[in-house]
GROMACS .gro file of C-alpha atoms in nm:
model
  188
    1MET     CA    1   0.000   0.000   0.000
    2MET     CA    2   0.277   0.242   0.093
    3LEU     CA    3   0.478   0.158  -0.221
    4ARG     CA    4   0.172   0.224  -0.436
    5TYR     CA    5   0.131   0.568  -0.278
    6LEU     CA    6   0.498   0.654  -0.335
    7GLY     CA    7   0.450   0.616  -0.710
    8SER     CA    8   0.108   0.778  -0.719
    9THR     CA    9   0.022   1.104  -0.890
   10LYS     CA   10  -0.077   1.253  -0.556
   11ASN     CA   11   0.267   1.189  -0.403
   12LEU     CA   12   0.452   1.310  -0.711
   13LEU     CA   13   0.261   1.638  -0.729
   14GLY     CA   14   0.300   1.677  -0.352
   15CYS     CA   15   0.677   1.637  -0.389
   16VAL     CA   16   0.680   1.901  -0.662
   17GLY     CA   17   0.498   2.134  -0.423
   18GLY     CA   18   0.744   2.053  -0.145
   19LEU     CA   19   1.038   2.122  -0.375
   20LEU     CA   20   0.881   2.453  -0.467
   21GLY     CA   21   0.875   2.534  -0.093
   22VAL     CA   22   1.246   2.450  -0.065
   23VAL     CA   23   1.322   2.670  -0.368
   24LEU     CA   24   1.126   2.954  -0.207
   25TYR     CA   25   1.338   2.916   0.109
   26LEU     CA   26   1.667   2.903  -0.084
   27THR     CA   27   1.578   3.216  -0.281
   28GLY     CA   28   1.492   3.399   0.039
   29VAL     CA   29   1.118   3.439  -0.026
   30VAL     CA   30   1.025   3.258   0.296
   31GLY     CA   31   1.217   3.278   0.622
   32TRP     CA   32   1.237   3.065   0.933
   33PHE     CA   33   0.889   2.912   0.876
   34TRP     CA   34   1.002   2.735   0.555
   35PRO     CA   35   0.931   2.380   0.690
   36PHE     CA   36   0.565   2.476   0.730
   37VAL     CA   37   0.560   2.617   0.376
   38VAL     CA   38   0.713   2.293   0.239
   39VAL     CA   39   0.454   2.079   0.419
   40ALA     CA   40   0.169   2.308   0.315
   41LEU     CA   41   0.276   2.306  -0.052
   42TYR     CA   42   0.317   1.927  -0.040
   43LEU     CA   43  -0.037   1.894   0.094
   44VAL     CA   44  -0.177   2.134  -0.165
   45GLY     CA   45  -0.011   1.937  -0.446
   46ALA     CA   46  -0.131   1.605  -0.307
   47LEU     CA   47  -0.485   1.730  -0.260
   48LEU     CA   48  -0.511   1.891  -0.603
   49ALA     CA   49  -0.373   1.588  -0.788
   50PRO     CA   50  -0.626   1.386  -0.984
   51PRO     CA   51  -0.721   1.055  -0.828
   52GLU     CA   52  -0.577   0.730  -0.958
   53LYS     CA   53  -0.794   0.544  -1.206
   54VAL     CA   54  -0.999   0.270  -1.051
   55ARG     CA   55  -1.011  -0.060  -1.238
   56LEU     CA   56  -1.281  -0.281  -1.092
   57VAL     CA   57  -1.269  -0.526  -1.380
   58PRO     CA   58  -0.926  -0.673  -1.447
   59ASP     CA   59  -0.779  -0.665  -1.797
   60THR     CA   60  -0.854  -1.001  -1.952
   61SER     CA   61  -0.713  -0.940  -2.299
   62ALA     CA   62  -0.422  -1.180  -2.256
   63GLU     CA   63  -0.655  -1.450  -2.124
   64LEU     CA   64  -0.897  -1.392  -2.412
   65ARG     CA   65  -0.616  -1.408  -2.669
   66SER     CA   66  -0.498  -1.735  -2.521
   67SER     CA   67  -0.844  -1.893  -2.517
   68LEU     CA   68  -0.908  -1.767  -2.871
   69GLU     CA   69  -0.589  -1.937  -2.993
   70VAL     CA   70  -0.690  -2.261  -2.822
   71LEU     CA   71  -1.034  -2.238  -2.986
   72VAL     CA   72  -0.886  -2.182  -3.333
   73ARG     CA   73  -0.646  -2.476  -3.286
   74ARG     CA   74  -0.928  -2.704  -3.177
   75VAL     CA   75  -1.146  -2.597  -3.469
   76SER     CA   76  -0.858  -2.665  -3.708
   77ALA     CA   77  -0.821  -3.010  -3.556
   78GLN     CA   78  -1.193  -3.073  -3.617
   79ALA     CA   79  -1.190  -2.925  -3.969
   80SER     CA   80  -1.283  -3.256  -4.130
   81ARG     CA   81  -1.612  -3.257  -3.935
   82MET     CA   82  -1.709  -2.902  -4.027
   83PRO     CA   83  -1.852  -2.755  -4.347
   84ALA     CA   84  -1.568  -2.627  -4.568
   85SER     CA   85  -1.634  -2.253  -4.553
   86THR     CA   86  -1.688  -2.243  -4.178
   87VAL     CA   87  -1.324  -2.306  -4.085
   88ASP     CA   88  -1.220  -2.007  -4.296
   89THR     CA   89  -1.491  -1.794  -4.138
   90VAL     CA   90  -1.369  -1.886  -3.790
   91GLY     CA   91  -1.018  -1.780  -3.899
   92ARG     CA   92  -1.144  -1.443  -4.022
   93ILE     CA   93  -1.339  -1.380  -3.701
   94ALA     CA   94  -1.037  -1.477  -3.493
   95GLU     CA   95  -0.815  -1.242  -3.695
   96VAL     CA   96  -1.043  -0.945  -3.620
   97LEU     CA   97  -1.061  -1.036  -3.251
   98ARG     CA   98  -0.682  -1.086  -3.230
   99ASP     CA   99  -0.628  -0.741  -3.372
  100LEU     CA  100  -0.863  -0.582  -3.119
  101LEU     CA  101  -0.715  -0.779  -2.829
  102SER     CA  102  -0.362  -0.677  -2.928
  103GLN     CA  103  -0.435  -0.328  -2.790
  104PRO     CA  104  -0.551  -0.404  -2.434
  105ALA     CA  105  -0.511  -0.053  -2.292
  106ARG     CA  106  -0.718   0.101  -2.568
  107LEU     CA  107  -0.978  -0.173  -2.540
  108ALA     CA  108  -0.998  -0.129  -2.162
  109ALA     CA  109  -1.072   0.240  -2.213
  110ASP     CA  110  -1.411   0.150  -2.363
  111PRO     CA  111  -1.595  -0.099  -2.139
  112ASP     CA  112  -1.875  -0.145  -2.394
  113LEU     CA  113  -1.630  -0.250  -2.664
  114GLN     CA  114  -1.441  -0.467  -2.416
  115HIS     CA  115  -1.767  -0.642  -2.328
  116SER     CA  116  -1.856  -0.693  -2.695
  117VAL     CA  117  -1.516  -0.843  -2.776
  118GLY     CA  118  -1.527  -1.061  -2.466
  119ARG     CA  119  -1.877  -1.184  -2.546
  120LEU     CA  120  -1.775  -1.270  -2.902
  121ALA     CA  121  -1.455  -1.449  -2.804
  122ARG     CA  122  -1.567  -1.611  -2.481
  123THR     CA  123  -1.934  -1.693  -2.539
  124ASP     CA  124  -2.085  -1.654  -2.885
  125LEU     CA  125  -1.814  -1.807  -3.106
  126PRO     CA  126  -1.739  -2.105  -2.879
  127LEU     CA  127  -2.110  -2.174  -2.824
  128SER     CA  128  -2.183  -2.187  -3.198
  129LEU     CA  129  -1.890  -2.416  -3.265
  130GLU     CA  130  -1.942  -2.642  -2.965
  131THR     CA  131  -2.312  -2.686  -3.040
  132TYR     CA  132  -2.234  -2.804  -3.392
  133LEU     CA  133  -1.936  -3.019  -3.294
  134ASN     CA  134  -2.129  -3.187  -3.012
  135LEU     CA  135  -2.370  -3.330  -3.266
  136PRO     CA  136  -2.270  -3.683  -3.365
  137TRP     CA  137  -2.068  -3.665  -3.688
  138TRP     CA  138  -2.303  -3.903  -3.870
  139PHE     CA  139  -2.603  -3.690  -3.773
  140ALA     CA  140  -2.445  -3.357  -3.866
  141SER     CA  141  -2.319  -3.489  -4.201
  142ARG     CA  142  -2.661  -3.632  -4.298
  143ARG     CA  143  -2.860  -3.333  -4.180
  144THR     CA  144  -2.780  -3.046  -4.417
  145GLY     CA  145  -2.953  -2.790  -4.194
  146ALA     CA  146  -2.693  -2.824  -3.916
  147GLY     CA  147  -2.404  -2.711  -4.137
  148GLU     CA  148  -2.613  -2.431  -4.285
  149GLU     CA  149  -2.714  -2.321  -3.936
  150LEU     CA  150  -2.348  -2.309  -3.828
  151ALA     CA  151  -2.254  -2.113  -4.142
  152ALA     CA  152  -2.537  -1.866  -4.075
  153GLN     CA  153  -2.430  -1.822  -3.712
  154LEU     CA  154  -2.068  -1.767  -3.810
  155GLY     CA  155  -2.174  -1.516  -4.076
  156LEU     CA  156  -2.364  -1.320  -3.812
  157LEU     CA  157  -2.068  -1.336  -3.574
  158GLU     CA  158  -1.829  -1.219  -3.845
  159ALA     CA  159  -2.057  -0.923  -3.920
  160GLU     CA  160  -2.070  -0.840  -3.550
  161ALA     CA  161  -1.691  -0.864  -3.520
  162HIS     CA  162  -1.658  -0.616  -3.806
  163ARG     CA  163  -1.911  -0.379  -3.644
  164VAL     CA  164  -1.711  -0.390  -3.321
  165ALA     CA  165  -1.391  -0.320  -3.517
  166GLU     CA  166  -1.562  -0.025  -3.689
  167ARG     CA  167  -1.642   0.124  -3.348
  168PHE     CA  168  -1.290   0.047  -3.225
  169TYR     CA  169  -1.122   0.223  -3.518
  170ALA     CA  170  -1.378   0.503  -3.558
  171SER     CA  171  -1.137   0.773  -3.441
  172GLU     CA  172  -0.870   0.667  -3.695
  173VAL     CA  173  -1.129   0.662  -3.974
  174ASP     CA  174  -1.245   1.011  -3.874
  175ARG     CA  175  -0.885   1.134  -3.859
  176GLN     CA  176  -0.819   0.994  -4.206
  177ALA     CA  177  -1.134   1.161  -4.344
  178ASP     CA  178  -1.034   1.491  -4.180
  179HIS     CA  179  -0.691   1.471  -4.340
  180THR     CA  180  -0.848   1.404  -4.681
  181ARG     CA  181  -1.073   1.711  -4.640
  182TYR     CA  182  -0.771   1.916  -4.533
  183LEU     CA  183  -0.574   1.808  -4.840
  184ARG     CA  184  -0.867   1.885  -5.071
  185ASP     CA  185  -0.925   2.225  -4.909
  186ARG     CA  186  -0.556   2.308  -4.926
  187ASP     CA  187  -0.551   2.257  -5.301
  188ALA     CA  188  -0.864   2.468  -5.351
   0.00000   0.00000   0.00000
């Protein structure tokens, strides 16, 4: 607890205030009461410093990346039991999710996006695949609707992954559009 405070913003700004008090003493601005000025400026700095960010939900990006890789490996191992296009679709969904999960700090800054990515990687994608793969192979291969159902689910999940990525990269897209407008206006 004490070590955390020593590196906190409050302590650092308090130290800056205290150093300012020492500088005021050394330059002759304050006299014999300089220790009180140092303490007072430390307290002012510590009290005015912004609070540390509270993270109630731990960052799970590394855990999600790991479980996503395990899922993709297991799907690849079961590729012979799955309709041909579905394995590729799982790979495309995983690629989008990997990209989003590769920036954990940015993802953690938007809890709604973090929830959407987590739901896709932890619940929706595994549930679709497990439901299909838990069917007996002879039943799933004879019943054409099961493979079509899986393909439809994966198509919906891929579309959702792309919508989440659109929201994730919205600021970059806006910045690119702004730069294009700037370049067009500059030439005009």
